[in-house]
mmCIF file of C-alpha atoms in Angstrom:
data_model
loop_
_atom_site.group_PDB
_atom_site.id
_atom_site.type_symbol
_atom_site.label_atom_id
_atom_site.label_comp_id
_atom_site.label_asym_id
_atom_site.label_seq_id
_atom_site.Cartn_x
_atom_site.Cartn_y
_atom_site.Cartn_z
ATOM 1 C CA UNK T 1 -17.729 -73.269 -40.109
ATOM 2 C CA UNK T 2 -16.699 -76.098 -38.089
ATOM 3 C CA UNK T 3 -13.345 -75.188 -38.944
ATOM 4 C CA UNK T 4 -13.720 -71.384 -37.819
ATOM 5 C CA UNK T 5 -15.128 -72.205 -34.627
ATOM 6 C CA UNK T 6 -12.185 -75.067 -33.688
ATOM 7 C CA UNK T 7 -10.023 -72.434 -34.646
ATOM 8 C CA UNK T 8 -11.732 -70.167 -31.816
ATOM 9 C CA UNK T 9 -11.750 -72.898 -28.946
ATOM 10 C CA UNK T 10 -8.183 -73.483 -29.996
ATOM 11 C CA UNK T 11 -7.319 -69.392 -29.619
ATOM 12 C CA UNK T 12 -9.613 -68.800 -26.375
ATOM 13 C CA UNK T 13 -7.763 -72.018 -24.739
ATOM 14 C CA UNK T 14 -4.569 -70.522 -25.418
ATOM 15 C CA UNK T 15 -5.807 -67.493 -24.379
ATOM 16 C CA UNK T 16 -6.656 -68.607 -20.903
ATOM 17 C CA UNK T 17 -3.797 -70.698 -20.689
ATOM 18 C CA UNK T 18 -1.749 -67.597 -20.834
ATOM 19 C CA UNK T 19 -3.823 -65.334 -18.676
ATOM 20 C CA UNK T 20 -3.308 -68.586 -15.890
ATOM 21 C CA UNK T 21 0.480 -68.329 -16.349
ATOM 22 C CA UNK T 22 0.747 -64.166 -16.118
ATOM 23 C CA UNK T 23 -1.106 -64.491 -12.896
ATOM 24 C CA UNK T 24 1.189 -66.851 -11.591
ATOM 25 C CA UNK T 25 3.960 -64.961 -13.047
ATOM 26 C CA UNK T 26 3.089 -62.036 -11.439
ATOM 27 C CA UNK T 27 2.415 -63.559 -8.030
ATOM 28 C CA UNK T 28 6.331 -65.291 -7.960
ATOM 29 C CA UNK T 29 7.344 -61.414 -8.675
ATOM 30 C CA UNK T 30 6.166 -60.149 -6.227
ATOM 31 C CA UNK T 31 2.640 -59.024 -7.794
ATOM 32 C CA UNK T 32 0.147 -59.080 -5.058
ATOM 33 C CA UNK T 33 -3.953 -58.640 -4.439
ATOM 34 C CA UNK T 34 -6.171 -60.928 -2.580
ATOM 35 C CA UNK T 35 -5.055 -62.333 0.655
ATOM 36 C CA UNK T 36 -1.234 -61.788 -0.138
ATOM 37 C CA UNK T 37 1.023 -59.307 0.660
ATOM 38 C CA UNK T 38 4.074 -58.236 -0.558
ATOM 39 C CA UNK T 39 7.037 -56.768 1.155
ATOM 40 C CA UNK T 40 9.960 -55.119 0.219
ATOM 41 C CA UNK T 41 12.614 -55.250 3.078
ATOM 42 C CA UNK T 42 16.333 -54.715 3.582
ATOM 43 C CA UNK T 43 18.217 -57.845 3.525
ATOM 44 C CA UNK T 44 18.377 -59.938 6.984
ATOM 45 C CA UNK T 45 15.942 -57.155 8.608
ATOM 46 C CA UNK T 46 13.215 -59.343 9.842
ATOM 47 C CA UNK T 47 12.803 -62.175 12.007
ATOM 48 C CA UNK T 48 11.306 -64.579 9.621
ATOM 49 C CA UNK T 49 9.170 -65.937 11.724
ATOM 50 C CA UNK T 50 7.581 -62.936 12.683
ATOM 51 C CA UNK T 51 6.295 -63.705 9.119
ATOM 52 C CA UNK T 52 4.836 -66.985 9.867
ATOM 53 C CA UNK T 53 3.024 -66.235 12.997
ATOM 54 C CA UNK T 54 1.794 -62.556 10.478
ATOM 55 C CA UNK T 55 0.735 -65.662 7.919
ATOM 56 C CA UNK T 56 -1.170 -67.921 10.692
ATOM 57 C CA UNK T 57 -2.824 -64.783 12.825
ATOM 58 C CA UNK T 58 -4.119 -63.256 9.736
ATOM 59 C CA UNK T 59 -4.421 -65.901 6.565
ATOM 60 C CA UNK T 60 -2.344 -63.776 4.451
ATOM 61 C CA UNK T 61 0.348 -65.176 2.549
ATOM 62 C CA UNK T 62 3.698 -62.740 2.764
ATOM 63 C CA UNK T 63 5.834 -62.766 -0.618
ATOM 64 C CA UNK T 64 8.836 -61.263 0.736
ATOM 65 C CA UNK T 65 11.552 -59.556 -1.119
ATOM 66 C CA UNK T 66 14.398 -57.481 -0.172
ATOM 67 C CA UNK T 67 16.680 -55.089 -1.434
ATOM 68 C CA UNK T 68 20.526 -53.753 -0.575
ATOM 69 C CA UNK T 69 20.158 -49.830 -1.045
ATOM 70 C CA UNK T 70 17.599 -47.059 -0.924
ATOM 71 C CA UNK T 71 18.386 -46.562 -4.693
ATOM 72 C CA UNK T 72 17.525 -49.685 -5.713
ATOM 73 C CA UNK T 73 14.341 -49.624 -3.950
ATOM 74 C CA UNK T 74 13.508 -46.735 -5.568
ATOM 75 C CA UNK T 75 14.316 -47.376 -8.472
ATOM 76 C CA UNK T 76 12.424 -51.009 -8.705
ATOM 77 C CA UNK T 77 8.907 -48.578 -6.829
ATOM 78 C CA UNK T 78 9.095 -45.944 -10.003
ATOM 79 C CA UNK T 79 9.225 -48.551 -12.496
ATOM 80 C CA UNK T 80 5.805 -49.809 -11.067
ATOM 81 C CA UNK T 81 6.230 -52.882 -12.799
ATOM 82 C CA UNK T 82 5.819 -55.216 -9.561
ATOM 83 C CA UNK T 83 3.445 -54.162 -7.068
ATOM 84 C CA UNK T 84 4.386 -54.095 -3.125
ATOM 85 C CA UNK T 85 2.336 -53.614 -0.619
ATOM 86 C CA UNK T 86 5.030 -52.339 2.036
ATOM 87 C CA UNK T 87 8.041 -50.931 1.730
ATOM 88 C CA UNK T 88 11.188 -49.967 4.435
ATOM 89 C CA UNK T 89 12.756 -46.997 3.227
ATOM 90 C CA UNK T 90 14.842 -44.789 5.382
ATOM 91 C CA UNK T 91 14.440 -40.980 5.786
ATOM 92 C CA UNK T 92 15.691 -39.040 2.728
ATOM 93 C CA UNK T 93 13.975 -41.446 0.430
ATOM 94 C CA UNK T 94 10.660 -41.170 2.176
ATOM 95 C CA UNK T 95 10.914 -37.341 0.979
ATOM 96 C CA UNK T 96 12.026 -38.404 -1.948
ATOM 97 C CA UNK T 97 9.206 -40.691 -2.715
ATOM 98 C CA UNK T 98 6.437 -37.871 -0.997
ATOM 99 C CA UNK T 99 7.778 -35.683 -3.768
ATOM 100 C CA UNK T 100 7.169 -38.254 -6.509
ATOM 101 C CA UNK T 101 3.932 -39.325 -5.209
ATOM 102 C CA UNK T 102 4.718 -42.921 -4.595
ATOM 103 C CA UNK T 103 2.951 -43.139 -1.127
ATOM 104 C CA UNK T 104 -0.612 -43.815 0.338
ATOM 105 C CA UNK T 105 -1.106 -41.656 3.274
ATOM 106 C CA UNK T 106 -1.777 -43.872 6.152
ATOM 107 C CA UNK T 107 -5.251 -44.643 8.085
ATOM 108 C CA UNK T 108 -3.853 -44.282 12.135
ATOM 109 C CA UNK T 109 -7.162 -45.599 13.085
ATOM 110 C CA UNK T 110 -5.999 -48.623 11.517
ATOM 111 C CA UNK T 111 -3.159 -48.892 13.648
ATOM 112 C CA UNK T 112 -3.503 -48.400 17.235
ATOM 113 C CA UNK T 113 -0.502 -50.385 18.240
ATOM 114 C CA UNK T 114 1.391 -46.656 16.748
ATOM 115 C CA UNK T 115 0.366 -45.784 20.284
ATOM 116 C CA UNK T 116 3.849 -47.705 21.500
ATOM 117 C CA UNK T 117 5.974 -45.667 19.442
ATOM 118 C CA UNK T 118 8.285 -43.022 21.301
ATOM 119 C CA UNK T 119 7.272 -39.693 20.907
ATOM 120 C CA UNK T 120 10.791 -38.378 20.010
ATOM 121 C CA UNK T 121 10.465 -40.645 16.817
ATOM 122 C CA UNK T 122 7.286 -39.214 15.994
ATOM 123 C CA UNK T 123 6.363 -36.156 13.960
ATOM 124 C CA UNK T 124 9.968 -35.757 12.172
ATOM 125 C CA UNK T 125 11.047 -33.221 9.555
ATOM 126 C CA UNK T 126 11.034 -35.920 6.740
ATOM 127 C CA UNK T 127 7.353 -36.720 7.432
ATOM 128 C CA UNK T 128 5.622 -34.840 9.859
ATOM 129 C CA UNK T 129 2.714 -35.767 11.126
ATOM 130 C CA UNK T 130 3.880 -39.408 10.377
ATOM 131 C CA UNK T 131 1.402 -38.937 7.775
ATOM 132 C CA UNK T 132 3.263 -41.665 5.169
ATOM 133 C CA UNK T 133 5.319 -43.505 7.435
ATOM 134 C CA UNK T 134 6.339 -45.369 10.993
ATOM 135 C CA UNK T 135 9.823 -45.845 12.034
ATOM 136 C CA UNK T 136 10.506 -49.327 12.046
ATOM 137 C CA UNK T 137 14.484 -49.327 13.674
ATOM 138 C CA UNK T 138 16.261 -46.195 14.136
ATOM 139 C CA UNK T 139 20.151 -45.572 15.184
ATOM 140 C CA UNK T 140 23.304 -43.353 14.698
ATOM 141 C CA UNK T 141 26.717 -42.781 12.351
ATOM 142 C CA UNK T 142 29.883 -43.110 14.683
ATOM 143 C CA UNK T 143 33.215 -44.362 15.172
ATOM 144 C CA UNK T 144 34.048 -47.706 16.559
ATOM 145 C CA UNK T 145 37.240 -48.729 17.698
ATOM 146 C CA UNK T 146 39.481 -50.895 19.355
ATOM 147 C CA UNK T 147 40.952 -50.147 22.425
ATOM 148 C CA UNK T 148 43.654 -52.288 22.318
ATOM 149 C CA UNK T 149 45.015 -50.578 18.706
ATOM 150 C CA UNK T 150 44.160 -46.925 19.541
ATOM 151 C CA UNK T 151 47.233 -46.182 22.161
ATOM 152 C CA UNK T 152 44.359 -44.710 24.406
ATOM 153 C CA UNK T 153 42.445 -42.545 22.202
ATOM 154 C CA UNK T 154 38.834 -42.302 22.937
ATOM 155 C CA UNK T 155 37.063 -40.257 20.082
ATOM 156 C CA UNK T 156 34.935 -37.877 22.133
ATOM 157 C CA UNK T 157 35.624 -35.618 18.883
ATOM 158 C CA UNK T 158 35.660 -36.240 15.704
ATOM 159 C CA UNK T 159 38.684 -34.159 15.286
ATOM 160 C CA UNK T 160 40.391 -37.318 17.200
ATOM 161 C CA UNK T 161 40.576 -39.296 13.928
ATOM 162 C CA UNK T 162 43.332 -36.975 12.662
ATOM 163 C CA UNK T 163 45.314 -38.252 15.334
ATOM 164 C CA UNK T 164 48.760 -39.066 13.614
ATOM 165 C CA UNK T 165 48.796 -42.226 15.465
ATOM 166 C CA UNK T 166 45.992 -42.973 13.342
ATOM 167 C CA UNK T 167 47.988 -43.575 10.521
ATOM 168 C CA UNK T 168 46.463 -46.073 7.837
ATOM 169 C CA UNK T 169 43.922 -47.053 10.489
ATOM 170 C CA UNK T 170 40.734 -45.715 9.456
ATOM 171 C CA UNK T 171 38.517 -47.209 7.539
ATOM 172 C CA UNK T 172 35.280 -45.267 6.206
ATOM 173 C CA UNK T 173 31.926 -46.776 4.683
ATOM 174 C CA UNK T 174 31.677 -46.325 1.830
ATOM 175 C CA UNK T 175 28.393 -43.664 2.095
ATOM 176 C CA UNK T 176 28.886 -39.654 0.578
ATOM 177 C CA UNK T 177 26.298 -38.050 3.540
ATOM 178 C CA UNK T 178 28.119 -40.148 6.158
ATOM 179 C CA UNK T 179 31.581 -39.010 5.345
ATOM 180 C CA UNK T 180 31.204 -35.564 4.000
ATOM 181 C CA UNK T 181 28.224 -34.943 6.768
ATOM 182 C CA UNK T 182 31.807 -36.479 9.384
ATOM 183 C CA UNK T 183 33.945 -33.385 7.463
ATOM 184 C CA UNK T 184 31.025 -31.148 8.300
ATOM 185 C CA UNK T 185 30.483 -31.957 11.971
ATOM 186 C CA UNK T 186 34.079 -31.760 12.714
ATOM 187 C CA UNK T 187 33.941 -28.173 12.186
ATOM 188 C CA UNK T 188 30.769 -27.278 13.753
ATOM 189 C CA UNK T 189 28.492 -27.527 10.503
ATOM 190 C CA UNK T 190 25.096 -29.252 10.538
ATOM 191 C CA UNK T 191 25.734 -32.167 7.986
ATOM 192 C CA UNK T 192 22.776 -30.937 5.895
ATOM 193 C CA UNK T 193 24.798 -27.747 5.373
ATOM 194 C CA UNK T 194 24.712 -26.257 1.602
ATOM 195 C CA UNK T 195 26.567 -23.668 2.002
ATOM 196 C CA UNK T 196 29.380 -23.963 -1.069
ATOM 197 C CA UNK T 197 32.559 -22.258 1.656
ATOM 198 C CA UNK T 198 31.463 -25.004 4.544
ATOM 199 C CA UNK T 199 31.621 -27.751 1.727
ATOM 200 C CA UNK T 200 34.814 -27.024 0.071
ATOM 201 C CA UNK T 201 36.532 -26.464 3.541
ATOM 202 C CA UNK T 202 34.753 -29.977 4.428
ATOM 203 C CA UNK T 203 36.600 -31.242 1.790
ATOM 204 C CA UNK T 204 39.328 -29.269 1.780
ATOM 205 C CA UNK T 205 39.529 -30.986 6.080
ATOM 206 C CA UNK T 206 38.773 -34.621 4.581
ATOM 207 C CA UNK T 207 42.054 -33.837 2.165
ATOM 208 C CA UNK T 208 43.880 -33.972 5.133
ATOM 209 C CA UNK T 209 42.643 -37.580 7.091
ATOM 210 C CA UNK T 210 44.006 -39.169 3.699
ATOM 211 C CA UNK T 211 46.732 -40.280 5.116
ATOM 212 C CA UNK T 212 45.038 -42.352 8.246
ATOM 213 C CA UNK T 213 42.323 -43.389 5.610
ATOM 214 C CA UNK T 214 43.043 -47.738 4.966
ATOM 215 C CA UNK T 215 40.221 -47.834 2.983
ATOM 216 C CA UNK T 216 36.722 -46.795 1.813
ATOM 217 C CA UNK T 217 34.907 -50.125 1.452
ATOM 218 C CA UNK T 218 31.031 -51.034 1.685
ATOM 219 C CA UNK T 219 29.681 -53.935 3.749
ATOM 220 C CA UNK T 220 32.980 -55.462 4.160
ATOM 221 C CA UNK T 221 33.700 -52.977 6.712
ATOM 222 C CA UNK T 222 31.963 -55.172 9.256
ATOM 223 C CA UNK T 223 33.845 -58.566 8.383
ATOM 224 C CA UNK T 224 37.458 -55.636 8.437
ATOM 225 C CA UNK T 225 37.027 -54.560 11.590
ATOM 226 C CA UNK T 226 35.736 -57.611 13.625
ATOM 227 C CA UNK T 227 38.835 -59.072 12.018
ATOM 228 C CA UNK T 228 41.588 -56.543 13.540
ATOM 229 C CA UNK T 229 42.439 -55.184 9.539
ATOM 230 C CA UNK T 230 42.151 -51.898 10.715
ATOM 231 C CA UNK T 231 41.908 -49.783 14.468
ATOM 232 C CA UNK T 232 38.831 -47.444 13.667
ATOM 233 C CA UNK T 233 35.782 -47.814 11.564
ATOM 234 C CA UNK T 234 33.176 -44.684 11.205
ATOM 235 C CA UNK T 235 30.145 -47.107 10.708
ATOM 236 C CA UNK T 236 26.279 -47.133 11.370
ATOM 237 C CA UNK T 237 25.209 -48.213 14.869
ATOM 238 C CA UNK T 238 23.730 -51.145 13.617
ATOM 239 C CA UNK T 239 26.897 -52.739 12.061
ATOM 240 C CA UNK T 240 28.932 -51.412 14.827
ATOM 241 C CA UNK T 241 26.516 -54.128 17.159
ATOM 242 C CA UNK T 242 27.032 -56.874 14.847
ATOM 243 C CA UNK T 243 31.182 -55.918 14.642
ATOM 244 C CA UNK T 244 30.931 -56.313 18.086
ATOM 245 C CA UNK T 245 29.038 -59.444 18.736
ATOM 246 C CA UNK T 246 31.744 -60.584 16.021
ATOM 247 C CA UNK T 247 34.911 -59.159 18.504
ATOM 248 C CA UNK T 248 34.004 -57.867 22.166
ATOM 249 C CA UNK T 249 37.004 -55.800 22.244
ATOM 250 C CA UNK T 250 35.801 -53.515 20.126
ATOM 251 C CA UNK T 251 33.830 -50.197 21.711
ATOM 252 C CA UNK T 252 31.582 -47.700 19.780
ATOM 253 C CA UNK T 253 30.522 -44.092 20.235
ATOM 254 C CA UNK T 254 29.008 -40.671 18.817
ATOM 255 C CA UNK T 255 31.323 -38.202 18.619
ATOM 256 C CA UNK T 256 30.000 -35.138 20.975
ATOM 257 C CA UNK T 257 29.892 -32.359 18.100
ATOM 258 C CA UNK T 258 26.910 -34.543 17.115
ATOM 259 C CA UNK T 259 26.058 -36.780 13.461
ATOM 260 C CA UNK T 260 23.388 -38.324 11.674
ATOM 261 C CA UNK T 261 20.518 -39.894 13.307
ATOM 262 C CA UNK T 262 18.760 -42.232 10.905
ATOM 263 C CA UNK T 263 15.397 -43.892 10.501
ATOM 264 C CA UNK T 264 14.343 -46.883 8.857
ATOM 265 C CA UNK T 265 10.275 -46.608 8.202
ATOM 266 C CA UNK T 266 7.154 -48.719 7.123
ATOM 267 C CA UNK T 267 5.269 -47.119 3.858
ATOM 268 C CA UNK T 268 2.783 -48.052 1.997
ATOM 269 C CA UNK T 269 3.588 -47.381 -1.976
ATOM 270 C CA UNK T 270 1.468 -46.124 -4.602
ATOM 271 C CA UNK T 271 0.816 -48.979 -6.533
ATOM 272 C CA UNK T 272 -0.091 -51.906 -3.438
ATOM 273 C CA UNK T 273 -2.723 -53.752 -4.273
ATOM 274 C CA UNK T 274 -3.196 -54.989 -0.599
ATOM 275 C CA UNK T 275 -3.937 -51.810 1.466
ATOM 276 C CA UNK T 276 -5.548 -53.776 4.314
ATOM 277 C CA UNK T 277 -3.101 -55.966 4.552
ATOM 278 C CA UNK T 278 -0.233 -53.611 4.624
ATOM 279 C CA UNK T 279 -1.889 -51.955 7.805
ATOM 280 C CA UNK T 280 -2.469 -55.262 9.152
ATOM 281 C CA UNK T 281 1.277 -55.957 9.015
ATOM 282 C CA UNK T 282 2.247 -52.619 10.231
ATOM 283 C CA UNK T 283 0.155 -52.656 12.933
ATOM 284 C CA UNK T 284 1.566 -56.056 13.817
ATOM 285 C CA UNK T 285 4.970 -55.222 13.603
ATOM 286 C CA UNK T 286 4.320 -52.203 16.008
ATOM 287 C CA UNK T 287 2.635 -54.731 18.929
ATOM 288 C CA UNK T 288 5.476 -54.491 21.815
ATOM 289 C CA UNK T 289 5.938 -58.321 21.950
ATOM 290 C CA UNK T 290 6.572 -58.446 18.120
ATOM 291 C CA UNK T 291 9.079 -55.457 18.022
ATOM 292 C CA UNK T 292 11.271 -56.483 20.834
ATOM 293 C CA UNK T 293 11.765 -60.003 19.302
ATOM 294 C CA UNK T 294 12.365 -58.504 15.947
ATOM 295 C CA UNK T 295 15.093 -55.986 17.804
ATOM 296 C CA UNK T 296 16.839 -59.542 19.498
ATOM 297 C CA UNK T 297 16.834 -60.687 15.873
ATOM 298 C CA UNK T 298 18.180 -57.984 13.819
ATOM 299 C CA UNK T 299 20.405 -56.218 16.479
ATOM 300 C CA UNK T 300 19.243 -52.383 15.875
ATOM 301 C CA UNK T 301 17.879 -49.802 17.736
ATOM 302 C CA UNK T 302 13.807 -50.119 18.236
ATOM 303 C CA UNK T 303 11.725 -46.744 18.319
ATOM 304 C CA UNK T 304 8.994 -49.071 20.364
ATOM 305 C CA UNK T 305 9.051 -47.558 23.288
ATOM 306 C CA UNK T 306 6.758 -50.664 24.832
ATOM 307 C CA UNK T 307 9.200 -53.153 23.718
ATOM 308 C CA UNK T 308 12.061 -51.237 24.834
ATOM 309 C CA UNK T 309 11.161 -52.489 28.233
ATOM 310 C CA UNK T 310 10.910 -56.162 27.177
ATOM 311 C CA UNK T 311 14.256 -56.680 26.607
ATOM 312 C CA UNK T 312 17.077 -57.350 28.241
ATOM 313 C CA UNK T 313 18.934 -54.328 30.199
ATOM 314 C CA UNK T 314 21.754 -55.351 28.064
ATOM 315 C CA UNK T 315 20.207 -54.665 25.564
ATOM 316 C CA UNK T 316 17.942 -51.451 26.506
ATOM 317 C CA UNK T 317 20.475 -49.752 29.311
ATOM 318 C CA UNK T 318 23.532 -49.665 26.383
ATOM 319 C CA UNK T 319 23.788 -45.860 25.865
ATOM 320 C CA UNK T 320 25.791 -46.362 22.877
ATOM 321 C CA UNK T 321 22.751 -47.914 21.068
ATOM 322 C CA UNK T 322 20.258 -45.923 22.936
ATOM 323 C CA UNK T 323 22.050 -42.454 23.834
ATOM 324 C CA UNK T 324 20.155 -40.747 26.207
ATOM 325 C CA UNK T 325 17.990 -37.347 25.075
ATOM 326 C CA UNK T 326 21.107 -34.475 25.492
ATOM 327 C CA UNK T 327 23.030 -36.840 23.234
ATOM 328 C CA UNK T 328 19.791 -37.335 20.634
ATOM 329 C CA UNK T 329 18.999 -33.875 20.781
ATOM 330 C CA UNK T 330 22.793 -33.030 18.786
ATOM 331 C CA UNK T 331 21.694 -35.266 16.345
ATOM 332 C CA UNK T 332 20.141 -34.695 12.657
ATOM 333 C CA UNK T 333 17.836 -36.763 10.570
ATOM 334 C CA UNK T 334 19.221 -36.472 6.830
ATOM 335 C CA UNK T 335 17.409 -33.674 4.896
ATOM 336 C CA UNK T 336 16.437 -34.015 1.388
ATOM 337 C CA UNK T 337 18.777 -31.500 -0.072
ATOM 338 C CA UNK T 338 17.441 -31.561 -3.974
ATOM 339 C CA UNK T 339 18.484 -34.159 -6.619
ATOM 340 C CA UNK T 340 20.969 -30.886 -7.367
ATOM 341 C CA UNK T 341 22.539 -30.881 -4.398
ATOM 342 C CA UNK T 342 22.738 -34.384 -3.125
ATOM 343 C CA UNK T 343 24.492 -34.879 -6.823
ATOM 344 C CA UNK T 344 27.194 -32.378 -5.578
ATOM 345 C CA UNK T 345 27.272 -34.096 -2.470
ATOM 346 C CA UNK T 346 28.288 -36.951 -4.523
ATOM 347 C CA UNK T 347 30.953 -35.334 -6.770
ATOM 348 C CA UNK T 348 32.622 -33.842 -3.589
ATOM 349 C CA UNK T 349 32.830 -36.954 -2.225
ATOM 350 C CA UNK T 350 34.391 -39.085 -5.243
ATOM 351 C CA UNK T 351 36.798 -36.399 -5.320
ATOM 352 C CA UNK T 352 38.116 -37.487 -1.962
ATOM 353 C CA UNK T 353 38.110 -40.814 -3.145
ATOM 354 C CA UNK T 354 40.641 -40.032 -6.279
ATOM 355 C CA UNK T 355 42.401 -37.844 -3.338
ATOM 356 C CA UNK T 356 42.582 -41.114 -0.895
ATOM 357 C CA UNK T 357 43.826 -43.361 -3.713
#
């Protein structure tokens, strides 16, 4: 008997033991509950210590954790096996993710800093009502350039990067909506367009930049262009600021047939285990003070219409980060076109690869 029962203690110690160790396990992984909080956050997207003074206001610990496409966040949400509490997905995955039913709808009463917001950021196709989401930074797809390389080219068109002065000068990111949505816009097509004749004359259009084309590269693109590799880049707004706090000679705009204008957005996901935290943090993130510093930090566009007006005029009076409303109002937010679709989006787009090589 004695035996039996030492046998027990022995089995429940171990037991316990373990349970002690999942917990923590789960914790470092970004497992949250209690007063933590877990957020999953492009990389370099957040003053960190925004984070600290979220920690000290509040008493909740932030386990932060960040990831380098929408895919991967995805990806790492439907797998459920690590829990966060708030996510920063941009546009076409927050449809994406509605459709899936991977989102908490939010409680607005719970954030009345949402008040600060712009109303033309509010109430958007890919979430109307803002009932799963708040834009967090928002900006454009265009072409920046240096002036000194460009033998006075401008780029109010796209059409101007088939310039044969171009020649080897381009380079593209890396991105199938960006450059296929650029083939589309250059002749007059929303970039959201499915019809098959507008998408194989796209292509058929892209065929013919090959020859300007340097290169189709991913985050590179920045360290390329600050560096004088190449004349042109067609970028995001947001890495077109940091290419140019890298090299001031460079300039960037929106072509005026229009392009993509992007959101980046606070969720909630299905499986947080911190739900009052998460609107906590949202609602501190939206406080004017909070959002302009974050917008010094990370460079992007803010929606925060409050915090607009703290920062520098630098800063809030450059039209090429902040393009006034006729400019805006050319501009498309990225529909969800369909798994379908978006996968022949794809394929038409590594075929201009293998055509650029």
């Amino acid at each position: 008997m004695k035996q039996l029962v030492r046998t027990f203690a022995i089995v429940f110690v171990a037991a316990f033991a373990l349970m002690i160790l999942a917990s923590y396990l789960n914790k470092s992984q970004g497992y949250s509950g209690g007063n933590t909080l877990t957020i999953y956050n492009w990389g370099d997207y957040i003053d960190p210590d925004l984070l600290k003074e979220f920690e000290q206001e509040t008493g909740i610990k932030v386990i932060y954790q960040t990831f380098d496409s929408n895919e991967a966040m995805l990806t790492k949400i439907e797998q459920g096996g690590t829990t966060f509490d708030v996510a920063i997905p941009s546009e076409y995955a927050i449809s994406k993710m509605k459709e899936e039913n991977l989102l908490i709808p939010l409680d607005h009463s719970k954030l009345p800093n949402l008040s600060n917001i712009d109303s033309r950021f509010m109430d958007l196709s890919f979430d109307e009502g803002n009932k799963y989401s708040i834009p967090y930074f928002w900006g454009t797809v265009g072409i920046v350039y240096n002036p000194e390389l460009v033998d006075g080219l401008t780029f109010e068109s796209w059409n101007d990067l088939w310039d044969p002065r171009l020649k080897n000068q381009i380079l593209l990111l890396d991105g199938a909506r960006e450059v296929m949505g650029m083939g589309l816009n250059s002749l007059g097509y929303s970039l959201n367009d499915t019809n098959e004749d507008h998408l194989q004359e796209a292509l058929k259009k892209l065929s013919t930049l090959t020859p300007n084309v340097r290169a189709i590269v991913g985050d590179e693109i920045k360290m390329l262009l600050a560096n004088e590799e190449a004349a042109v880049g067609l970028v995001w707004s947001g890495d077109a600021s940091e290419i140019m706090d890298e090299n001031d000679k460079l300039d960037y705009v929106v072509p005026e047939e229009g392009s993509n204008l992007w959101f980046d957005n606070m969720v909630i996901p299905k499986t947080a285990s911190n739900i009052e935290g998460a609107h906590q943090f949202i609602n501190f993130m939206l406080d004017p003070d909070h959002a302009a510093r974050n917008t010094e930090y990370v460079g992007y566009s803010t929606p925060n219409a409050e915090a607009l007006k703290l920062l520098p005029e630098d800063i809030s009076e450059d039209e090429r980060f902040y393009p006034d409303e006729t400019l805006t109002g050319k501009l498309e937010v990225y529909n969800n076109l369909g798994k379908k679709m978006l996968s022949h989006y794809n394929d038409l787009f590594l075929e201009f690869k293998m055509h650029s090589k």
